[in-house]
Amino acid sequence: MEFIKSAAQILSESKSTSSSPHNLLSFVEAANQIAACVYEYGTAWGREDGDLLSLSWSHRGLSGILINFLKLQMGWIYGSMTEDVLTGLTIQGRGWKSTNCTPTPPGFLGCAPSGGPATMTQQKRWATGLLEILVGRRSPLILTLRGKLQFRQCLGYLWILLWGLRSVPELCYATLPAYCIISGSRFLPKVGEPALSIPVAIFITYNLYTLFEYLRAGLSARAWWNNQRMWRITAMTAWLFGVFSVILKLLGLSETVFEVTQKEQPSTNGSDDDNADVGRFTFNESPIFIPATTVLLVNLTALVIAILGFWPAARGGDGWGIGEMIFSSCVVLCLWAFLKGLFGKGKYGIPLATVYKSGALALLFVNLSRWTSMG
């Protein structure tokens, strides 16, 4: 209430505001209460069924309307680390219509995490929360069959909730060109074959279309390229760990934990050192960086093998082609931040422990790839 009163005074440009120690102390106490979130304790906030629903269903008149009203007025729906998506899904599952509210000035603005570890933590939390909804009792499939969620809305929610599962095919496709080069096989048609035009056309069309979307939205080609790389990185790192978290939860081995990300304010001192490091990818000793580092080392090894021609084609095969080499180079370009991290120092360099673990996994992958080609 203290904040509401102070906001009303500011908006009305009232000069009767007081800055007495008593008022300042009350503001601090109100801020502590809001930050502690203790106002939710002992209430039905965040739950679909609270203690208010324990009222007896004795009459189907006013009491029934009251219970239904109370049941719908519970605020955010908890049970997932992405409670905003879960709340929207629950509302639309009841048949309600949603609208896009864009006030002026915009509300709920904040600073996104700028460093690599904080970004990975946030992406992991999102992937975990979305998958929790997908396998939970409020899944879009269940709400479509048993609720009032429309089929097109179900498809839209599934496209979002399946983000985390994209990590598995992303990891497979990122290592497929390297596997073909190392094993002396191919997955693309030869140059000159008509069938090669199909994957080439899909690749070019997709990238041109996404680039056109960015340009139409007023963004630059650099922003498009940076986001393309981050989609590859987050899919092979944060989303993959989000899938593991949900699997462990379903098996009853562990519970998901809400990890808070640090929001850093951009530097405003304008020094040359700070400006030179703006936008640089940072690392820490978290195992979340191991998969992408391993994929980078595997593709670098494959390119060295392709350039130097170390190993012949697999038995009965034609060997890898230029297509595999191009796609392997694309993977390295997408992981360019990790390539720079191999030679970086401090928080801009990949820790040696991560490099050693990734190197061991890359060596295992290379040996298994050669073993399958000789089998």
XYZ file of N, CA and C in Angstrom, residues 49-312:
792
model
N -6.811 -25.280 -6.930
C -7.748 -25.735 -5.915
C -7.187 -25.383 -4.558
N -7.770 -24.430 -3.876
C -7.280 -24.012 -2.575
C -8.233 -24.386 -1.474
N -7.939 -23.869 -0.276
C -8.786 -24.157 0.863
C -10.183 -23.576 0.690
N -10.301 -22.566 -0.189
C -11.609 -21.967 -0.400
C -12.585 -22.954 -1.020
N -12.055 -23.965 -1.727
C -12.922 -24.925 -2.396
C -13.442 -25.983 -1.447
N -13.026 -25.948 -0.186
C -13.516 -26.912 0.786
C -14.909 -26.573 1.296
N -15.455 -25.440 0.820
C -16.819 -25.087 1.184
C -17.781 -26.158 0.681
N -18.766 -26.455 1.457
C -19.703 -27.526 1.101
C -20.537 -27.116 -0.101
N -20.794 -28.066 -0.967
C -21.609 -27.845 -2.161
C -23.054 -28.181 -1.787
N -23.636 -27.295 -1.002
C -24.971 -27.568 -0.487
C -26.058 -27.039 -1.406
N -25.754 -25.937 -2.086
C -26.757 -25.343 -2.967
C -26.107 -25.069 -4.315
N -26.859 -25.258 -5.370
C -26.333 -25.028 -6.708
C -26.623 -23.619 -7.199
N -27.006 -22.770 -6.340
C -27.307 -21.408 -6.733
C -26.120 -20.502 -6.556
N -26.255 -19.558 -5.639
C -25.228 -18.550 -5.426
C -23.927 -19.150 -4.941
N -24.009 -20.180 -4.082
C -22.778 -20.779 -3.557
C -21.979 -21.441 -4.660
N -22.648 -22.060 -5.619
C -21.930 -22.677 -6.723
C -21.219 -21.659 -7.582
N -21.880 -20.521 -7.820
C -21.239 -19.444 -8.580
C -20.054 -18.889 -7.818
N -20.212 -18.757 -6.487
C -19.135 -18.225 -5.663
C -17.924 -19.139 -5.696
N -18.162 -20.452 -5.604
C -17.043 -21.395 -5.602
C -16.334 -21.373 -6.952
N -17.099 -21.343 -8.042
C -16.463 -21.278 -9.351
C -15.678 -19.991 -9.515
N -16.194 -18.891 -9.005
C -15.481 -17.620 -9.096
C -14.184 -17.678 -8.307
N -14.261 -18.216 -7.095
C -13.063 -18.294 -6.274
C -12.046 -19.237 -6.891
N -12.535 -20.265 -7.547
C -11.624 -21.234 -8.149
C -10.823 -20.617 -9.284
N -11.395 -19.626 -9.967
C -10.719 -19.030 -11.106
C -9.845 -17.849 -10.717
N -9.957 -17.363 -9.505
C -9.226 -16.171 -9.097
C -8.042 -16.539 -8.210
N -7.121 -17.317 -8.733
C -5.989 -17.769 -7.939
C -4.663 -17.237 -8.456
N -4.687 -16.298 -9.404
C -3.443 -15.707 -9.868
C -2.627 -16.663 -10.715
N -1.299 -16.538 -10.612
C -0.402 -17.408 -11.363
C -0.604 -18.859 -10.939
N -0.548 -19.763 -11.926
C -0.646 -21.191 -11.648
C 0.759 -21.744 -11.520
N 1.101 -22.263 -10.368
C 2.421 -22.824 -10.141
C 2.436 -24.308 -10.527
N 3.594 -24.924 -10.389
C 3.754 -26.320 -10.772
C 4.735 -26.497 -11.908
N 5.272 -25.385 -12.402
C 6.267 -25.407 -13.469
C 7.146 -24.181 -13.312
N 8.389 -24.279 -13.801
C 9.292 -23.138 -13.728
C 8.980 -22.080 -14.779
N 8.054 -22.379 -15.671
C 7.545 -21.388 -16.619
C 6.068 -21.170 -16.302
N 5.817 -20.542 -15.146
C 4.439 -20.390 -14.678
C 3.622 -19.469 -15.573
N 4.281 -18.603 -16.350
C 3.522 -17.733 -17.246
C 2.875 -18.535 -18.367
N 3.634 -19.484 -18.940
C 3.076 -20.338 -19.989
C 2.004 -21.252 -19.417
N 2.252 -21.793 -18.231
C 1.278 -22.686 -17.601
C -0.015 -21.947 -17.280
N 0.095 -20.707 -16.829
C -1.101 -19.927 -16.521
C -1.899 -19.634 -17.788
N -1.213 -19.211 -18.852
C -1.908 -18.951 -20.108
C -2.553 -20.197 -20.677
N -1.860 -21.323 -20.585
C -2.410 -22.582 -21.078
C -3.640 -22.992 -20.280
N -3.596 -22.810 -18.957
C -4.737 -23.160 -18.114
C -5.941 -22.279 -18.422
N -5.687 -20.994 -18.631
C -6.784 -20.072 -18.941
C -7.433 -20.433 -20.271
N -6.619 -20.659 -21.304
C -7.180 -20.983 -22.610
C -7.776 -22.378 -22.629
N -7.287 -23.263 -21.758
C -7.891 -24.583 -21.642
C -9.301 -24.532 -21.095
N -9.666 -23.438 -20.419
C -11.028 -23.251 -19.931
C -11.941 -22.636 -20.991
N -11.383 -22.300 -22.151
C -12.180 -21.688 -23.194
C -12.144 -20.184 -23.197
N -11.333 -19.593 -22.328
C -11.232 -18.133 -22.296
C -10.427 -17.637 -23.494
N -10.664 -16.406 -23.883
C -9.919 -15.780 -24.961
C -8.869 -14.853 -24.370
N -7.689 -14.866 -24.958
C -6.591 -14.023 -24.491
C -6.405 -12.854 -25.450
N -5.789 -11.808 -24.952
C -5.524 -10.625 -25.772
C -4.127 -10.119 -25.479
N -3.542 -9.451 -26.438
C -2.196 -8.910 -26.295
C -2.294 -7.482 -25.779
N -1.798 -7.261 -24.571
C -1.852 -5.945 -23.946
C -0.475 -5.297 -24.031
N -0.377 -4.194 -24.744
C 0.886 -3.469 -24.892
C 0.690 -2.038 -24.421
N 0.822 -1.804 -23.129
C 0.610 -0.449 -22.607
C 1.761 0.475 -22.973
N 1.520 1.759 -22.789
C 2.542 2.782 -23.010
C 2.742 3.564 -21.725
N 3.932 3.521 -21.141
C 5.131 2.793 -21.574
C 4.998 1.295 -21.331
N 5.803 0.480 -22.013
C 5.717 -0.969 -21.839
C 5.988 -1.376 -20.397
N 5.298 -2.413 -19.960
C 5.484 -2.899 -18.605
C 6.380 -4.115 -18.553
N 6.849 -4.442 -17.367
C 7.649 -5.631 -17.100
C 8.927 -5.659 -17.937
N 9.590 -4.532 -18.026
C 10.863 -4.479 -18.728
C 11.993 -4.772 -17.755
N 13.039 -5.402 -18.236
C 14.179 -5.718 -17.393
C 15.400 -5.989 -18.229
N 16.478 -6.331 -17.580
C 17.744 -6.618 -18.248
C 17.885 -8.122 -18.445
N 18.149 -8.538 -19.662
C 18.390 -9.946 -19.937
C 19.806 -10.307 -19.517
N 20.051 -11.571 -19.167
C 21.420 -11.969 -18.813
C 22.343 -11.800 -20.002
N 23.492 -11.215 -19.752
C 24.428 -10.901 -20.835
C 25.545 -11.916 -20.964
N 25.860 -12.649 -19.918
C 26.960 -13.602 -19.959
C 26.507 -14.990 -20.366
N 27.472 -15.807 -20.785
C 27.161 -17.166 -21.196
C 26.560 -18.023 -20.100
N 27.161 -18.097 -18.892
C 26.598 -18.942 -17.826
C 25.182 -18.553 -17.441
N 24.914 -17.249 -17.304
C 23.567 -16.815 -16.927
C 22.560 -17.122 -18.031
N 22.963 -16.946 -19.284
C 22.075 -17.255 -20.400
C 21.764 -18.738 -20.458
N 22.772 -19.580 -20.261
C 22.548 -21.014 -20.275
C 21.633 -21.446 -19.132
N 21.806 -20.845 -17.965
C 20.949 -21.174 -16.826
C 19.503 -20.805 -17.114
N 19.298 -19.638 -17.694
C 17.942 -19.213 -18.024
C 17.317 -20.119 -19.077
N 18.063 -20.451 -20.123
C 17.543 -21.320 -21.174
C 17.253 -22.722 -20.639
N 18.096 -23.206 -19.745
C 17.845 -24.513 -19.134
C 16.569 -24.481 -18.312
N 16.370 -23.404 -17.558
C 15.163 -23.284 -16.740
C 13.921 -23.253 -17.621
N 13.990 -22.515 -18.729
C 12.843 -22.460 -19.633
C 12.561 -23.827 -20.248
N 13.599 -24.503 -20.727
C 13.397 -25.815 -21.341
C 12.830 -26.806 -20.335
N 13.328 -26.761 -19.100
C 12.822 -27.659 -18.062
C 11.360 -27.375 -17.766
N 11.022 -26.101 -17.593
C 9.643 -25.750 -17.286
C 8.680 -26.102 -18.402
N 9.076 -25.889 -19.648
C 8.203 -26.205 -20.775
C 7.973 -27.703 -20.895
N 9.013 -28.496 -20.669
C 8.848 -29.947 -20.728
C 8.022 -30.455 -19.555
N 8.124 -29.797 -18.400
C 7.275 -30.167 -17.263
C 5.798 -29.995 -17.612
N 5.492 -28.944 -18.334
C 4.105 -28.739 -18.760
C 3.686 -29.808 -19.758
N 4.578 -30.154 -20.674
C 4.258 -31.125 -21.719
C 3.899 -32.486 -21.143
N 4.609 -32.915 -20.094
C 4.372 -34.238 -19.509
C 3.469 -34.165 -18.286
N 2.974 -32.982 -17.945
C 2.123 -32.825 -16.776
C 0.655 -33.031 -17.097
N -0.178 -32.828 -16.079
C -1.615 -33.055 -16.247
C -2.294 -31.910 -16.988
N -1.591 -30.820 -17.217
C -2.136 -29.720 -18.006
C -1.472 -29.656 -19.378
N -1.117 -30.790 -19.913
C -0.529 -30.845 -21.243
C -1.537 -30.344 -22.278
N -1.081 -29.672 -23.332
C -2.020 -29.214 -24.368
C -2.831 -30.350 -24.977
N -2.240 -31.525 -25.079
C -2.977 -32.663 -25.626
C -4.152 -33.030 -24.732
N -3.931 -33.015 -23.417
C -5.006 -33.351 -22.479
C -6.079 -32.268 -22.485
N -5.655 -31.001 -22.493
C -6.624 -29.911 -22.477
C -7.396 -29.816 -23.788
N -6.828 -30.317 -24.872
C -7.559 -30.335 -26.139
C -8.609 -31.435 -26.150
N -8.259 -32.589 -25.591
C -9.184 -33.724 -25.578
C -10.241 -33.591 -24.486
N -9.833 -33.094 -23.321
C -10.745 -33.051 -22.178
C -11.144 -31.636 -21.782
N -10.477 -30.644 -22.328
C -10.798 -29.258 -22.015
C -11.363 -28.533 -23.212
N -11.135 -27.227 -23.240
C -11.678 -26.385 -24.300
C -10.583 -25.717 -25.119
N -9.389 -26.291 -25.093
C -8.293 -25.745 -25.886
C -8.495 -26.111 -27.345
N -8.420 -25.127 -28.225
C -8.617 -25.372 -29.638
C -7.425 -26.110 -30.229
N -7.680 -26.783 -31.351
C -6.638 -27.603 -31.959
C -5.470 -26.749 -32.423
N -5.744 -25.596 -33.007
C -4.660 -24.724 -33.461
C -3.874 -24.169 -32.283
N -4.565 -23.879 -31.181
C -3.856 -23.453 -29.979
C -2.972 -24.573 -29.452
N -3.465 -25.793 -29.532
C -2.667 -26.947 -29.101
C -1.392 -27.061 -29.921
N -1.492 -26.873 -31.227
C -0.302 -26.939 -32.074
C 0.684 -25.833 -31.720
N 0.172 -24.635 -31.436
C 1.052 -23.536 -31.048
C 1.781 -23.814 -29.751
N 1.070 -24.342 -28.760
C 1.713 -24.668 -27.489
C 2.710 -25.815 -27.646
N 2.374 -26.805 -28.460
C 3.302 -27.920 -28.664
C 4.590 -27.438 -29.315
N 4.483 -26.489 -30.232
C 5.689 -25.966 -30.882
C 6.612 -25.320 -29.857
N 6.038 -24.667 -28.849
C 6.846 -24.032 -27.811
C 7.356 -25.062 -26.808
N 6.478 -25.961 -26.377
C 6.847 -26.908 -25.325
C 7.869 -27.933 -25.790
N 7.970 -28.148 -27.089
C 8.913 -29.136 -27.621
C 10.288 -28.549 -27.881
N 10.521 -27.311 -27.468
C 11.832 -26.700 -27.676
C 12.941 -27.565 -27.104
N 12.775 -28.033 -25.884
C 13.837 -28.788 -25.226
C 14.190 -30.069 -25.958
N 13.181 -30.771 -26.472
C 13.434 -32.034 -27.173
C 14.187 -31.825 -28.477
N 14.225 -30.588 -28.950
C 14.977 -30.306 -30.170
C 16.468 -30.546 -29.970
N 16.923 -30.564 -28.731
C 18.349 -30.729 -28.457
C 18.878 -32.072 -28.943
N 18.046 -33.106 -28.896
C 18.510 -34.440 -29.296
C 18.812 -34.496 -30.797
N 17.862 -34.164 -31.695
C 18.224 -34.153 -33.121
C 19.265 -33.099 -33.463
N 19.278 -31.978 -32.730
C 20.290 -30.948 -32.988
C 21.685 -31.505 -32.749
N 21.841 -32.248 -31.665
C 23.141 -32.839 -31.349
C 23.522 -33.895 -32.379
N 22.546 -34.666 -32.834
C 22.831 -35.707 -33.831
C 23.242 -35.093 -35.166
N 22.507 -34.072 -35.604
C 22.829 -33.438 -36.884
C 24.144 -32.670 -36.820
N 24.496 -32.154 -35.640
C 25.758 -31.419 -35.512
C 26.963 -32.339 -35.603
N 26.796 -33.594 -35.240
C 27.900 -34.557 -35.302
C 27.846 -35.442 -36.548
N 26.733 -35.409 -37.288
C 26.601 -36.279 -38.459
C 27.637 -35.987 -39.541
N 27.880 -34.723 -39.939
C 28.920 -34.491 -40.957
C 30.296 -34.958 -40.509
N 30.629 -34.710 -39.241
C 31.928 -35.160 -38.736
C 32.015 -36.675 -38.727
N 30.925 -37.335 -38.355
C 30.929 -38.800 -38.360
C 31.183 -39.341 -39.763
N 30.536 -38.738 -40.761
C 30.716 -39.220 -42.132
C 32.156 -39.024 -42.602
N 32.758 -37.891 -42.261
C 34.144 -37.651 -42.669
C 35.085 -38.621 -41.971
N 34.887 -38.824 -40.673
C 35.779 -39.709 -39.912
C 35.617 -41.155 -40.345
N 34.378 -41.575 -40.593
C 34.130 -42.971 -40.966
C 34.268 -43.215 -42.459
N 34.477 -42.162 -43.242
C 34.631 -42.344 -44.678
C 33.339 -42.664 -45.391
N 32.223 -42.156 -44.892
C 30.919 -42.401 -45.511
C 30.282 -41.059 -45.876
N 29.040 -41.089 -46.320
C 28.359 -39.865 -46.707
C 26.878 -39.970 -46.361
N 26.254 -38.801 -46.167
C 24.800 -38.750 -45.986
C 24.150 -37.810 -46.997
N 24.949 -37.129 -47.794
C 24.446 -36.247 -48.838
C 24.780 -36.830 -50.207
N 23.966 -36.543 -51.223
C 24.290 -36.998 -52.574
C 25.579 -36.353 -53.082
N 26.151 -36.965 -54.105
C 27.370 -36.426 -54.693
C 27.076 -35.134 -55.450
N 28.124 -34.340 -55.622
C 28.000 -33.120 -56.412
C 27.696 -33.507 -57.862
N 26.683 -32.900 -58.429
C 26.268 -33.219 -59.786
C 25.033 -34.084 -59.842
N 24.698 -34.766 -58.757
C 23.489 -35.578 -58.722
C 22.270 -34.679 -58.511
N 21.161 -34.961 -59.217
C 19.959 -34.115 -59.064
C 19.417 -34.100 -57.631
N 19.598 -35.181 -56.898
C 19.061 -35.248 -55.536
C 19.713 -34.236 -54.602
N 20.904 -33.749 -54.951
C 21.588 -32.783 -54.091
C 20.843 -31.452 -54.031
N 20.041 -31.163 -55.049
C 19.324 -29.885 -55.066
C 18.271 -29.796 -53.963
N 17.799 -30.933 -53.456
C 16.750 -30.911 -52.423
C 17.282 -30.357 -51.106
N 18.343 -30.935 -50.498
C 18.840 -30.348 -49.243
C 19.406 -28.946 -49.422
N 20.010 -28.672 -50.583
C 20.547 -27.332 -50.824
C 19.417 -26.307 -50.882
N 18.321 -26.658 -51.559
C 17.184 -25.740 -51.660
C 16.548 -25.497 -50.293
N 16.422 -26.546 -49.489
C 15.843 -26.388 -48.153
C 16.727 -25.494 -47.290
N 18.029 -25.713 -47.344
C 18.972 -24.933 -46.538
C 18.931 -23.454 -46.925
N 18.966 -23.177 -48.227
C 18.977 -21.785 -48.691
C 17.636 -21.110 -48.411
N 16.537 -21.814 -48.680
C 15.212 -21.226 -48.469
C 14.974 -20.884 -47.011
N 15.337 -21.788 -46.117
C 15.117 -21.540 -44.686
C 15.899 -20.323 -44.209
N 17.160 -20.246 -44.577
C 17.992 -19.143 -44.103
C 17.573 -17.809 -44.715
N 17.202 -17.808 -45.990
C 16.742 -16.563 -46.601
C 15.421 -16.103 -45.991
N 14.549 -17.049 -45.687
C 13.256 -16.681 -45.099
C 13.429 -16.101 -43.698
N 14.245 -16.746 -42.862
C 14.469 -16.222 -41.514
C 15.192 -14.878 -41.554
N 16.127 -14.712 -42.498
C 16.802 -13.425 -42.644
C 15.812 -12.340 -43.060
N 14.898 -12.672 -43.957
C 13.878 -11.710 -44.382
C 12.986 -11.313 -43.219
N 12.666 -12.250 -42.334
C 11.845 -11.926 -41.161
C 12.556 -10.928 -40.256
N 13.846 -11.111 -40.056
C 14.607 -10.181 -39.222
C 14.663 -8.798 -39.854
N 14.927 -8.748 -41.151
C 15.011 -7.453 -41.828
C 13.661 -6.745 -41.838
N 12.588 -7.496 -41.997
C 11.257 -6.892 -41.993
C 10.897 -6.348 -40.613
N 11.438 -6.978 -39.560
C 11.191 -6.505 -38.195
C 12.094 -5.345 -37.808
N 12.949 -4.896 -38.727
C 13.834 -3.776 -38.442
C 15.145 -4.167 -37.807
N 15.459 -5.458 -37.768
C 16.715 -5.928 -37.203
C 17.754 -6.071 -38.306
N 18.990 -6.237 -37.898
C 20.092 -6.301 -38.850
C 20.437 -7.748 -39.182
N 21.227 -7.904 -40.235
C 21.700 -9.236 -40.599
C 22.633 -9.798 -39.528
N 23.346 -8.931 -38.841
C 24.215 -9.379 -37.747
C 23.391 -9.964 -36.601
N 22.263 -9.323 -36.296
C 21.385 -9.861 -35.258
C 20.843 -11.225 -35.664
N 20.510 -11.374 -36.946
C 20.038 -12.673 -37.430
C 21.114 -13.736 -37.257
N 22.346 -13.431 -37.626
C 23.423 -14.408 -37.534
C 23.732 -14.755 -36.081
N 23.733 -13.754 -35.210
C 23.991 -14.023 -33.795
C 22.918 -14.923 -33.198
N 21.666 -14.686 -33.552
C 20.593 -15.523 -33.025
C 20.620 -16.923 -33.616
N 21.019 -17.057 -34.868
C 21.160 -18.387 -35.454
C 22.208 -19.194 -34.699
N 23.315 -18.547 -34.369
C 24.365 -19.241 -33.613
C 23.893 -19.594 -32.211
N 23.186 -18.662 -31.555
C 22.724 -18.932 -30.198
C 21.680 -20.037 -30.173
N 20.867 -20.150 -31.214
C 19.919 -21.263 -31.277
C 20.666 -22.593 -31.303
N 21.752 -22.665 -32.060
C 22.539 -23.903 -32.095
C 23.176 -24.181 -30.733
N 23.719 -23.126 -30.123
C 24.444 -23.302 -28.864
C 23.498 -23.712 -27.746
N 22.390 -22.996 -27.589
C 21.458 -23.316 -26.507
C 20.819 -24.685 -26.692
N 20.590 -25.078 -27.939
C 19.988 -26.390 -28.175
C 20.924 -27.518 -27.768
N 22.222 -27.336 -27.995
C 23.185 -28.398 -27.676
C 23.665 -28.354 -26.235
N 23.309 -27.340 -25.493
C 23.806 -27.200 -24.118
C 22.654 -27.114 -23.126
N 22.035 -25.946 -23.029
C 21.027 -25.703 -21.997
C 19.797 -26.574 -22.187
N 19.293 -26.655 -23.409
C 18.090 -27.454 -23.632
C 18.350 -28.931 -23.382
N 19.541 -29.402 -23.725
C 19.880 -30.800 -23.475
C 19.870 -31.103 -21.983
N 20.420 -30.210 -21.173
C 20.414 -30.411 -19.727
C 19.003 -30.257 -19.159
N 18.183 -29.442 -19.792
C 16.791 -29.356 -19.374
C 16.052 -30.662 -19.585
N 16.325 -31.340 -20.694
C 15.728 -32.655 -20.948
C 16.177 -33.654 -19.891
N 17.463 -33.637 -19.559
C 17.970 -34.537 -18.518
C 17.286 -34.274 -17.178
N 17.056 -33.013 -16.852
C 16.420 -32.672 -15.578
C 15.009 -33.237 -15.498
N 14.255 -33.128 -16.584
C 12.887 -33.636 -16.585
C 12.881 -35.159 -16.544
N 13.809 -35.798 -17.245
C 13.884 -37.263 -17.212
C 14.184 -37.755 -15.804
N 15.125 -37.118 -15.129
C 15.445 -37.505 -13.753
C 14.259 -37.271 -12.824
N 13.494 -36.222 -13.086
C 12.313 -35.967 -12.262
C 11.250 -37.033 -12.493
N 11.038 -37.430 -13.746
C 10.047 -38.463 -14.042
C 10.440 -39.805 -13.450
N 11.744 -40.073 -13.390
C 12.229 -41.319 -12.793
C 12.243 -41.261 -11.277
N 11.980 -40.112 -10.711
C 11.973 -39.968 -9.263
C 13.344 -39.891 -8.642
N 14.369 -39.594 -9.440
C 15.736 -39.543 -8.923
C 16.101 -38.173 -8.378
N 15.463 -37.124 -8.861
C 15.755 -35.777 -8.375
C 14.582 -34.875 -8.700
N 14.586 -33.696 -8.101
C 13.571 -32.692 -8.354
C 14.206 -31.503 -9.072
N 13.414 -30.871 -9.902
C 13.905 -29.684 -10.591
C 14.020 -28.525 -9.606
N 15.031 -27.704 -9.815
C 15.315 -26.582 -8.921
C 15.254 -25.295 -9.732
N 14.592 -24.297 -9.172
C 14.515 -22.993 -9.830
C 15.828 -22.262 -9.598
N 16.596 -22.076 -10.667
C 17.881 -21.401 -10.587
C 17.714 -19.946 -11.011
N 18.032 -19.048 -10.118
C 17.875 -17.623 -10.383
C 19.052 -17.136 -11.221
N 18.750 -16.381 -12.256
C 19.802 -15.826 -13.113
C 20.087 -14.391 -12.708
N 21.341 -14.026 -12.787
C 21.759 -12.677 -12.432
C 21.567 -11.762 -13.623
N 20.836 -10.687 -13.427
C 20.610 -9.685 -14.475
C 21.607 -8.557 -14.280
N 22.505 -8.396 -15.246
C 23.567 -7.405 -15.129
C 23.192 -6.140 -15.890
N 23.397 -5.008 -15.236
C 23.188 -3.732 -15.909
C 24.365 -3.442 -16.834
N 24.133 -2.940 -18.041
C 25.250 -2.601 -18.932
C 26.089 -1.484 -18.362
N 27.373 -1.534 -18.669
C 28.288 -0.523 -18.159
C 28.020 0.817 -18.823
N 28.113 1.876 -18.031
C 27.838 3.221 -18.550
C 29.035 4.150 -18.442
N 30.202 3.607 -18.041
C 31.349 4.499 -17.884
C 32.026 4.811 -19.208
N 31.724 4.007 -20.264
C 32.226 4.318 -21.592
C 33.704 4.067 -21.785
N 34.354 3.282 -20.951
C 35.772 3.007 -21.108
C 36.003 2.081 -22.289
N 37.190 2.170 -22.868
C 37.510 1.361 -24.041
C 37.562 -0.119 -23.700
N 38.054 -0.468 -22.499
C 38.153 -1.875 -22.122
C 36.774 -2.505 -22.017
N 35.822 -1.782 -21.432
C 34.478 -2.320 -21.305
C 33.806 -2.446 -22.668
N 33.992 -1.459 -23.536
C 33.376 -1.509 -24.850
C 33.947 -2.639 -25.692
N 35.219 -2.963 -25.510
C 35.839 -4.036 -26.287
C 35.288 -5.400 -25.902
N 34.817 -5.545 -24.665
C 34.325 -6.835 -24.186
C 32.812 -6.963 -24.263
N 32.125 -5.935 -24.746
C 30.673 -6.001 -24.839
C 30.263 -7.073 -25.847
N 29.390 -7.965 -25.433
C 28.900 -9.007 -26.314
C 29.767 -10.247 -26.383
N 30.894 -10.266 -25.694
C 31.752 -11.453 -25.717
C 31.132 -12.564 -24.887
N 31.246 -13.772 -25.388
C 30.684 -14.932 -24.709
C 31.584 -15.312 -23.543
N 30.985 -15.578 -22.402
C 31.740 -15.938 -21.203
C 31.445 -17.380 -20.818
N 32.349 -17.952 -20.051
C 32.253 -19.353 -19.644
C 32.514 -19.467 -18.147
N 32.146 -20.616 -17.610
C 32.556 -20.997 -16.263
C 32.753 -22.507 -16.248
N 32.928 -23.084 -15.074
C 33.240 -24.507 -14.964
C 32.004 -25.395 -14.965
N 30.867 -24.875 -15.317
C 29.648 -25.678 -15.362
C 29.749 -26.750 -16.443
N 29.255 -27.960 -16.177
C 29.275 -29.015 -17.208
C 28.353 -28.737 -18.374
N 27.573 -27.666 -18.307
C 26.634 -27.366 -19.379
C 27.351 -27.002 -20.677
N 28.637 -26.613 -20.586
C 29.405 -26.246 -21.777
C 30.128 -27.445 -22.402
N 30.072 -28.603 -21.781
C 30.801 -29.768 -22.297
C 30.248 -30.253 -23.637
N 28.922 -30.405 -23.824
C 28.436 -30.923 -25.111
C 28.857 -30.080 -26.311
N 28.701 -28.762 -26.231
C 29.065 -27.913 -27.370
C 30.566 -27.927 -27.616
N 31.358 -27.947 -26.542
C 32.814 -28.021 -26.715
C 33.210 -29.336 -27.364
N 32.549 -30.417 -26.987
C 32.830 -31.721 -27.592
C 32.482 -31.721 -29.074
N 31.324 -31.168 -29.421
C 30.921 -31.099 -30.830
C 31.917 -30.275 -31.633
N 32.406 -29.185 -31.060
C 33.402 -28.365 -31.750
C 34.679 -29.154 -32.001
N 35.189 -29.844 -30.990
C 36.425 -30.613 -31.154
C 36.248 -31.744 -32.158
N 35.079 -32.369 -32.167
C 34.818 -33.451 -33.120
C 34.840 -32.917 -34.548
N 34.200 -31.790 -34.795
C 34.158 -31.237 -36.148
C 35.510 -30.674 -36.571
N 36.270 -30.113 -35.642
C 37.627 -29.673 -35.978
C 38.493 -30.860 -36.368
N 38.361 -31.958 -35.639
C 39.107 -33.172 -35.986
C 38.711 -33.681 -37.360
N 37.403 -33.646 -37.655
C 36.934 -34.113 -38.955
C 37.464 -33.238 -40.087
N 37.513 -31.933 -39.891
C 38.031 -31.044 -40.930
C 39.520 -31.263 -41.160
N 40.265 -31.513 -40.095
C 41.692 -31.813 -40.249
C 41.872 -33.099 -41.040
N 41.060 -34.103 -40.733
C 41.133 -35.374 -41.464
C 40.775 -35.163 -42.933
N 39.758 -34.333 -43.198
C 39.335 -34.102 -44.578
C 40.390 -33.340 -45.371
N 41.001 -32.338 -44.748
C 41.995 -31.527 -45.460
C 43.269 -32.316 -45.726
N 43.718 -33.065 -44.734
C 44.967 -33.818 -44.879
C 44.761 -35.186 -45.507
N 43.517 -35.645 -45.592
C 43.235 -36.929 -46.219
C 43.862 -38.100 -45.496
N 43.674 -38.166 -44.183
C 44.309 -39.209 -43.388
C 43.745 -40.589 -43.685
N 42.405 -40.721 -43.664
C 41.796 -42.042 -43.708
C 41.040 -42.241 -45.011
N 41.081 -43.435 -45.580
C 40.366 -43.722 -46.827
C 38.876 -43.900 -46.571
